[in-house]
Amino acid sequence: MKTQSKKLLKLILFVITFLMWTEILAAPDIKVENAWVASAEANDDMSVAYMSLLSNEDLILTLVTSPKIKTIEMHNTIQEKGIMKMRMAHEIKIYHNKLFEFKSGGSHLMLMDFKGPLKAGEKIKLTFHFKDKKNQSFDKSIDATVK
């Protein structure tokens, strides 16, 4: 009986390990490149971040966080009656193999409510929170350079 219990336990552990590795290997491949944050003086409490994202599958970017920045909002720039306006986006769709850019004059990240300056050369950790088509959540962290 003990031998059968050991075999069953080994089988269960093998299956659990296999399922964990399958989930890890199946995770979406998201690339965040050319990430940078605009420098800010000590008395400033707002900045902006730009970068490009590329994914091997459709994803939804739901949130961006940072230990140094209290509030990060995703914004889209739209033209309304001939006037350019910023609108907060609660989520941004990242399409399979289609480059999405946070760039000047377009979609961007507004960084607000931080203490101290953001000095050129400094690294700011940004964590991107995504959902995939199965509604599973995952994160991707990067270091953005202050320019």
PDB file of N, CA and C in Angstrom, residues 64-70 124-127:
ATOM      1  N   VAL A  64      -0.891  50.585 -15.376  1.00  0.00           N
ATOM      2  CA  VAL A  64       0.561  50.698 -15.265  1.00  0.00           C
ATOM      3  C   VAL A  64       0.838  51.259 -13.876  1.00  0.00           C
ATOM      4  N   THR A  65       1.765  50.634 -13.146  1.00  0.00           N
ATOM      5  CA  THR A  65       2.093  51.076 -11.792  1.00  0.00           C
ATOM      6  C   THR A  65       3.600  51.243 -11.648  1.00  0.00           C
ATOM      7  N   SER A  66       3.982  51.944 -10.574  1.00  0.00           N
ATOM      8  CA  SER A  66       5.392  52.152 -10.265  1.00  0.00           C
ATOM      9  C   SER A  66       5.534  52.418  -8.773  1.00  0.00           C
ATOM     10  N   PRO A  67       6.595  51.894  -8.153  1.00  0.00           N
ATOM     11  CA  PRO A  67       6.800  52.186  -6.733  1.00  0.00           C
ATOM     12  C   PRO A  67       7.125  53.663  -6.482  1.00  0.00           C
ATOM     13  N   LYS A  68       7.645  54.366  -7.488  1.00  0.00           N
ATOM     14  CA  LYS A  68       8.041  55.769  -7.316  1.00  0.00           C
ATOM     15  C   LYS A  68       6.920  56.749  -7.663  1.00  0.00           C
ATOM     16  N   ILE A  69       5.980  56.325  -8.484  1.00  0.00           N
ATOM     17  CA  ILE A  69       4.931  57.212  -8.985  1.00  0.00           C
ATOM     18  C   ILE A  69       3.589  56.776  -8.396  1.00  0.00           C
ATOM     19  N   LYS A  70       2.910  57.681  -7.700  1.00  0.00           N
ATOM     20  CA  LYS A  70       1.644  57.325  -7.050  1.00  0.00           C
ATOM     21  C   LYS A  70       0.532  57.058  -8.062  1.00  0.00           C
ATOM     22  N   ILE A 124      13.334  54.364 -13.788  1.00  0.00           N
ATOM     23  CA  ILE A 124      12.036  54.291 -13.124  1.00  0.00           C
ATOM     24  C   ILE A 124      11.409  52.941 -13.464  1.00  0.00           C
ATOM     25  N   LYS A 125      11.101  52.153 -12.438  1.00  0.00           N
ATOM     26  CA  LYS A 125      10.460  50.853 -12.674  1.00  0.00           C
ATOM     27  C   LYS A 125       8.986  51.084 -12.999  1.00  0.00           C
ATOM     28  N   LEU A 126       8.555  50.504 -14.115  1.00  0.00           N
ATOM     29  CA  LEU A 126       7.151  50.526 -14.520  1.00  0.00           C
ATOM     30  C   LEU A 126       6.671  49.084 -14.646  1.00  0.00           C
ATOM     31  N   THR A 127       5.514  48.802 -14.084  1.00  0.00           N
ATOM     32  CA  THR A 127       4.923  47.473 -14.206  1.00  0.00           C
ATOM     33  C   THR A 127       3.624  47.591 -14.990  1.00  0.00           C
TER      34      THR A 127
END
